PDB file of C-alpha atoms in Angstrom:
ATOM      1  CA  MET A   1     -31.088  -4.809  38.600  1.00 42.00           C
ATOM      2  CA  ARG A   2     -31.809  -7.150  41.406  1.00 46.00           C
ATOM      3  CA  ARG A   3     -33.004  -4.503  43.726  1.00 48.00           C
ATOM      4  CA  MET A   4     -35.226  -2.795  41.425  1.00 46.00           C
ATOM      5  CA  GLU A   5     -36.879  -6.123  40.397  1.00 49.00           C
ATOM      6  CA  GLN A   6     -37.460  -7.023  43.862  1.00 49.00           C
ATOM      7  CA  THR A   7     -39.330  -3.422  44.897  1.00 48.00           C
ATOM      8  CA  GLU A   8     -41.364  -4.256  41.512  1.00 50.00           C
ATOM      9  CA  TRP A   9     -42.775  -7.437  43.134  1.00 49.00           C
ATOM     10  CA  THR A  10     -43.241  -6.781  46.288  1.00 53.00           C
ATOM     11  CA  ASP A  11     -45.164  -3.607  45.325  1.00 62.00           C
ATOM     12  CA  ARG A  12     -48.708  -3.794  47.453  1.00 63.00           C
ATOM     13  CA  THR A  13     -50.233  -2.650  44.642  1.00 68.00           C
ATOM     14  CA  ASP A  14     -48.765  -4.664  42.014  1.00 71.00           C
ATOM     15  CA  PRO A  15     -51.983  -6.900  40.028  1.00 68.00           C
ATOM     16  CA  ARG A  16     -49.187  -9.784  40.483  1.00 73.00           C
ATOM     17  CA  ASN A  17     -50.004 -10.061  43.664  1.00 77.00           C
ATOM     18  CA  ARG A  18     -53.573  -9.416  43.567  1.00 79.00           C
ATOM     19  CA  CYS A  19     -56.297 -12.938  44.088  1.00 78.00           C
ATOM     20  CA  CYS A  20     -59.815 -12.814  43.939  1.00 75.00           C
ATOM     21  CA  CYS A  21     -62.220  -9.713  44.292  1.00 76.00           C
ATOM     22  CA  ASN A  22     -58.586  -7.823  44.117  1.00 80.00           C
ATOM     23  CA  ILE A  23     -57.499  -8.501  47.525  1.00 85.00           C
ATOM     24  CA  HIS A  24     -53.974  -9.096  47.758  1.00 87.00           C
ATOM     25  CA  VAL A  25     -52.371 -12.919  48.370  1.00 88.00           C
ATOM     26  CA  VAL A  26     -51.880 -12.359  51.869  1.00 89.00           C
ATOM     27  CA  LYS A  27     -55.353 -11.538  53.220  1.00 91.00           C
ATOM     28  CA  GLY A  28     -56.710 -13.993  51.033  1.00 91.00           C
ATOM     29  CA  ALA A  29     -54.544 -16.882  52.310  1.00 93.00           C
ATOM     30  CA  THR A  30     -55.824 -15.253  55.862  1.00 94.00           C
ATOM     31  CA  ILE A  31     -59.186 -15.335  54.886  1.00 94.00           C
ATOM     32  CA  ILE A  32     -59.126 -18.853  53.314  1.00 94.00           C
ATOM     33  CA  ALA A  33     -57.016 -19.880  56.911  1.00 96.00           C
ATOM     34  CA  ILE A  34     -59.990 -18.118  59.233  1.00 96.00           C
ATOM     35  CA  VAL A  35     -62.934 -20.328  56.962  1.00 95.00           C
ATOM     36  CA  GLY A  36     -60.679 -23.400  56.827  1.00 95.00           C
ATOM     37  CA  MET A  37     -60.270 -23.028  60.905  1.00 96.00           C
ATOM     38  CA  VAL A  38     -64.012 -22.319  61.259  1.00 97.00           C
ATOM     39  CA  ILE A  39     -65.361 -24.891  58.922  1.00 96.00           C
ATOM     40  CA  ALA A  40     -62.709 -27.483  60.504  1.00 95.00           C
ATOM     41  CA  VAL A  41     -64.002 -26.368  63.778  1.00 96.00           C
ATOM     42  CA  LEU A  42     -67.341 -27.073  63.530  1.00 96.00           C
ATOM     43  CA  SER A  43     -66.425 -30.426  61.858  1.00 95.00           C
ATOM     44  CA  ILE A  44     -65.078 -31.277  65.205  1.00 95.00           C
ATOM     45  CA  VAL A  45     -68.518 -30.180  67.196  1.00 95.00           C
ATOM     46  CA  GLY A  46     -70.485 -32.471  64.804  1.00 94.00           C
ATOM     47  CA  CYS A  47     -68.343 -35.761  65.197  1.00 92.00           C
ATOM     48  CA  ILE A  48     -68.043 -35.366  68.499  1.00 94.00           C
ATOM     49  CA  LEU A  49     -71.931 -34.695  68.462  1.00 94.00           C
ATOM     50  CA  ALA A  50     -72.126 -38.151  66.700  1.00 91.00           C
ATOM     51  CA  GLY A  51     -69.851 -39.902  68.344  1.00 90.00           C
ATOM     52  CA  ARG A  52     -67.451 -40.401  65.505  1.00 89.00           C
ATOM     53  CA  TYR A  53     -64.088 -39.436  67.591  1.00 89.00           C
ATOM     54  CA  PHE A  54     -61.667 -40.508  65.376  1.00 90.00           C
ATOM     55  CA  GLN A  55     -62.909 -38.668  62.580  1.00 89.00           C
ATOM     56  CA  CYS A  56     -61.557 -35.591  64.792  1.00 91.00           C
ATOM     57  CA  ILE A  57     -57.964 -36.290  64.084  1.00 93.00           C
ATOM     58  CA  GLY A  58     -58.366 -35.015  60.676  1.00 92.00           C
ATOM     59  CA  PHE A  59     -59.810 -31.869  61.573  1.00 94.00           C
ATOM     60  CA  VAL A  60     -57.170 -30.877  64.718  1.00 95.00           C
ATOM     61  CA  LEU A  61     -54.557 -31.406  61.578  1.00 95.00           C
ATOM     62  CA  ALA A  62     -56.404 -29.245  59.461  1.00 94.00           C
ATOM     63  CA  ILE A  63     -56.641 -26.491  62.091  1.00 96.00           C
ATOM     64  CA  PHE A  64     -53.123 -27.038  62.532  1.00 96.00           C
ATOM     65  CA  LEU A  65     -52.585 -26.155  58.742  1.00 95.00           C
ATOM     66  CA  TYR A  66     -54.268 -23.545  59.188  1.00 96.00           C
ATOM     67  CA  ALA A  67     -52.634 -22.053  62.058  1.00 96.00           C
ATOM     68  CA  THR A  68     -49.417 -22.261  60.222  1.00 96.00           C
ATOM     69  CA  VAL A  69     -50.608 -20.393  57.625  1.00 95.00           C
ATOM     70  CA  LEU A  70     -51.476 -17.236  60.094  1.00 95.00           C
ATOM     71  CA  TYR A  71     -48.593 -17.863  61.524  1.00 96.00           C
ATOM     72  CA  ALA A  72     -47.155 -17.483  58.469  1.00 94.00           C
ATOM     73  CA  GLN A  73     -47.936 -14.169  57.794  1.00 90.00           C
ATOM     74  CA  HIS A  74     -47.655 -13.019  61.355  1.00 92.00           C
ATOM     75  CA  VAL A  75     -44.212 -13.428  61.943  1.00 93.00           C
ATOM     76  CA  ARG A  76     -43.653 -13.332  58.041  1.00 90.00           C
ATOM     77  CA  ASN A  77     -41.511 -16.310  58.029  1.00 91.00           C
ATOM     78  CA  PRO A  78     -42.531 -18.319  54.310  1.00 91.00           C
ATOM     79  CA  GLY A  79     -41.322 -21.499  55.165  1.00 91.00           C
ATOM     80  CA  LEU A  80     -44.207 -21.829  57.206  1.00 94.00           C
ATOM     81  CA  TYR A  81     -46.778 -22.154  54.548  1.00 94.00           C
ATOM     82  CA  TRP A  82     -44.769 -25.212  53.315  1.00 95.00           C
ATOM     83  CA  PRO A  83     -47.202 -27.804  55.922  1.00 95.00           C
ATOM     84  CA  TYR A  84     -50.313 -26.700  54.498  1.00 95.00           C
ATOM     85  CA  LEU A  85     -48.439 -26.445  50.716  1.00 96.00           C
ATOM     86  CA  VAL A  86     -47.175 -30.421  50.993  1.00 96.00           C
ATOM     87  CA  VAL A  87     -50.588 -32.102  52.375  1.00 95.00           C
ATOM     88  CA  ASN A  88     -53.009 -29.956  50.303  1.00 95.00           C
ATOM     89  CA  GLY A  89     -50.698 -30.668  47.527  1.00 95.00           C
ATOM     90  CA  ILE A  90     -51.475 -34.246  48.514  1.00 96.00           C
ATOM     91  CA  SER A  91     -55.125 -34.156  49.025  1.00 95.00           C
ATOM     92  CA  ILE A  92     -55.565 -32.679  45.600  1.00 96.00           C
ATOM     93  CA  GLY A  93     -53.535 -35.538  43.962  1.00 96.00           C
ATOM     94  CA  ILE A  94     -55.549 -37.618  45.809  1.00 96.00           C
ATOM     95  CA  CYS A  95     -59.053 -36.440  45.515  1.00 95.00           C
ATOM     96  CA  SER A  96     -58.045 -36.190  41.477  1.00 96.00           C
ATOM     97  CA  LEU A  97     -57.630 -39.885  41.614  1.00 97.00           C
ATOM     98  CA  TYR A  98     -60.770 -40.378  43.417  1.00 95.00           C
ATOM     99  CA  ILE A  99     -62.717 -38.281  40.642  1.00 95.00           C
ATOM    100  CA  LEU A 100     -61.909 -40.493  37.718  1.00 96.00           C
ATOM    101  CA  LEU A 101     -62.591 -43.473  39.797  1.00 94.00           C
ATOM    102  CA  LEU A 102     -66.135 -42.406  40.209  1.00 92.00           C
ATOM    103  CA  LEU A 103     -65.914 -40.958  36.467  1.00 92.00           C
ATOM    104  CA  ALA A 104     -64.537 -44.634  35.730  1.00 92.00           C
ATOM    105  CA  MET A 105     -67.972 -45.795  37.951  1.00 89.00           C
ATOM    106  CA  PHE A 106     -70.060 -43.708  35.869  1.00 88.00           C
ATOM    107  CA  VAL A 107     -69.087 -44.924  32.986  1.00 89.00           C
ATOM    108  CA  VAL A 108     -68.642 -48.674  33.599  1.00 88.00           C
ATOM    109  CA  MET A 109     -71.340 -48.730  36.623  1.00 82.00           C
ATOM    110  CA  PRO A 110     -70.236 -52.469  37.730  1.00 83.00           C
ATOM    111  CA  ALA A 111     -72.331 -54.637  39.376  1.00 83.00           C
ATOM    112  CA  PHE A 112     -71.342 -53.715  42.951  1.00 82.00           C
ATOM    113  CA  TRP A 113     -71.360 -50.653  42.639  1.00 80.00           C
ATOM    114  CA  GLN A 114     -74.715 -50.449  41.522  1.00 78.00           C
ATOM    115  CA  ARG A 115     -75.607 -53.050  44.267  1.00 77.00           C
ATOM    116  CA  HIS A 116     -74.087 -50.913  47.312  1.00 77.00           C
ATOM    117  CA  LEU A 117     -75.586 -48.046  45.972  1.00 75.00           C
ATOM    118  CA  ASN A 118     -78.914 -49.258  46.012  1.00 72.00           C
ATOM    119  CA  GLU A 119     -78.467 -50.609  49.731  1.00 74.00           C
ATOM    120  CA  THR A 120     -77.275 -47.739  50.827  1.00 72.00           C
ATOM    121  CA  THR A 121     -79.677 -45.288  49.342  1.00 68.00           C
ATOM    122  CA  ASN A 122     -82.843 -47.971  50.407  1.00 64.00           C
ATOM    123  CA  TYR A 123     -84.445 -46.812  46.656  1.00 59.00           C
ATOM    124  CA  GLN A 124     -87.373 -48.923  46.383  1.00 60.00           C
ATOM    125  CA  TYR A 125     -87.886 -48.595  42.723  1.00 57.00           C
ATOM    126  CA  GLN A 126     -87.627 -51.468  40.110  1.00 53.00           C
ATOM    127  CA  GLU A 127     -87.725 -49.525  37.150  1.00 53.00           C
ATOM    128  CA  ALA A 128     -85.786 -46.880  37.549  1.00 54.00           C
ATOM    129  CA  ILE A 129     -83.029 -48.626  40.279  1.00 56.00           C
ATOM    130  CA  ASN A 130     -80.336 -48.863  37.149  1.00 63.00           C
ATOM    131  CA  LYS A 131     -80.917 -45.710  36.595  1.00 70.00           C
ATOM    132  CA  TRP A 132     -80.073 -44.110  40.388  1.00 76.00           C
ATOM    133  CA  PRO A 133     -76.541 -45.552  40.745  1.00 80.00           C
ATOM    134  CA  ARG A 134     -75.432 -43.364  37.927  1.00 83.00           C
ATOM    135  CA  VAL A 135     -77.266 -40.160  38.921  1.00 83.00           C
ATOM    136  CA  ILE A 136     -75.819 -40.245  42.103  1.00 83.00           C
ATOM    137  CA  THR A 137     -72.144 -41.102  40.889  1.00 87.00           C
ATOM    138  CA  GLY A 138     -72.307 -38.453  38.384  1.00 89.00           C
ATOM    139  CA  LEU A 139     -73.905 -35.887  41.109  1.00 91.00           C
ATOM    140  CA  ALA A 140     -70.642 -36.906  43.306  1.00 90.00           C
ATOM    141  CA  ALA A 141     -68.182 -36.662  40.870  1.00 93.00           C
ATOM    142  CA  ALA A 142     -69.212 -33.045  39.773  1.00 95.00           C
ATOM    143  CA  PHE A 143     -69.863 -32.333  43.527  1.00 96.00           C
ATOM    144  CA  MET A 144     -66.245 -33.328  43.933  1.00 95.00           C
ATOM    145  CA  LEU A 145     -64.519 -32.053  40.497  1.00 96.00           C
ATOM    146  CA  LEU A 146     -66.284 -28.690  42.195  1.00 97.00           C
ATOM    147  CA  CYS A 147     -64.651 -29.099  45.368  1.00 94.00           C
ATOM    148  CA  GLN A 148     -61.422 -30.176  43.456  1.00 96.00           C
ATOM    149  CA  VAL A 149     -61.382 -26.638  41.413  1.00 96.00           C
ATOM    150  CA  VAL A 150     -61.881 -24.855  44.599  1.00 94.00           C
ATOM    151  CA  ASN A 151     -58.892 -26.324  46.350  1.00 94.00           C
ATOM    152  CA  ILE A 152     -56.843 -25.647  43.373  1.00 95.00           C
ATOM    153  CA  TRP A 153     -57.685 -22.247  43.530  1.00 94.00           C
ATOM    154  CA  PHE A 154     -56.920 -22.111  47.742  1.00 93.00           C
ATOM    155  CA  GLU A 155     -53.767 -23.807  46.589  1.00 94.00           C
ATOM    156  CA  LEU A 156     -52.440 -21.180  44.319  1.00 93.00           C
ATOM    157  CA  VAL A 157     -53.744 -17.911  46.663  1.00 92.00           C
ATOM    158  CA  VAL A 158     -51.616 -19.685  49.680  1.00 94.00           C
ATOM    159  CA  TYR A 159     -48.413 -20.504  47.269  1.00 94.00           C
ATOM    160  CA  ASN A 160     -48.543 -16.778  45.836  1.00 91.00           C
ATOM    161  CA  ALA A 161     -48.726 -15.621  49.450  1.00 91.00           C
ATOM    162  CA  TYR A 162     -45.689 -17.203  50.312  1.00 93.00           C
ATOM    163  CA  CYS A 163     -44.156 -16.593  47.392  1.00 90.00           C
ATOM    164  CA  PHE A 164     -44.744 -12.877  47.983  1.00 90.00           C
ATOM    165  CA  ILE A 165     -43.569 -13.037  51.950  1.00 89.00           C
ATOM    166  CA  ARG A 166     -40.397 -15.134  50.779  1.00 89.00           C
ATOM    167  CA  ARG A 167     -39.680 -12.131  47.881  1.00 85.00           C
ATOM    168  CA  ASP A 168     -40.585  -9.207  50.889  1.00 76.00           C
ATOM    169  CA  GLN A 169     -38.635 -10.849  53.484  1.00 70.00           C
ATOM    170  CA  PRO A 170     -34.937 -10.022  52.274  1.00 61.00           C
ATOM    171  CA  MET A 171     -36.043  -6.287  51.790  1.00 57.00           C
ATOM    172  CA  LEU A 172     -37.799  -6.346  55.763  1.00 53.00           C
ATOM    173  CA  LEU A 173     -34.369  -7.559  56.628  1.00 51.00           C
ATOM    174  CA  ASN A 174     -32.619  -5.232  54.726  1.00 50.00           C
ATOM    175  CA  ASN A 175     -34.495  -2.414  56.205  1.00 51.00           C
ATOM    176  CA  ALA A 176     -34.044  -3.965  59.801  1.00 49.00           C
ATOM    177  CA  TYR A 177     -30.454  -3.552  59.745  1.00 50.00           C
ATOM    178  CA  LYS A 178     -30.723   0.197  58.447  1.00 50.00           C
ATOM    179  CA  ALA A 179     -32.449   1.151  61.502  1.00 48.00           C
TER     180      ALA A 179
END
């Protein structure tokens, strides 16, 4: 019975192993890793050109995490997905707290926040000076929420790829012993 369940779940055509646009979760995780690496490399170039060398550390870490996803798929080792899954899970938690903070600032709009936004945007018109910080805060919260939804979806795709490789691994080992 156990063997039948493994065969059922590891079937590549099973819809439970599919993500957006009917792409297999392993291929989806590969696409996420490649796009993430390209964005991280471009961000490193931007940071170097702007002279912000300290910010490059986070992007180098991101490249390492995306590389572990690609390497995990290459060697079919599900344990190599964990660095990405853990760090991305932590970032989801931190970003969720930041979104809640932005929403609280949107509702309450403390004086220090309003003053900070007016100074950083150089907004000059006195009649709209009270509305402008609320608009900026709302847009920032909406953008962060959109990024958060995409990040959670990426986490689910990579986690499903991890589960697929983990379920597929015993079958690969059994077939290797037969050969």
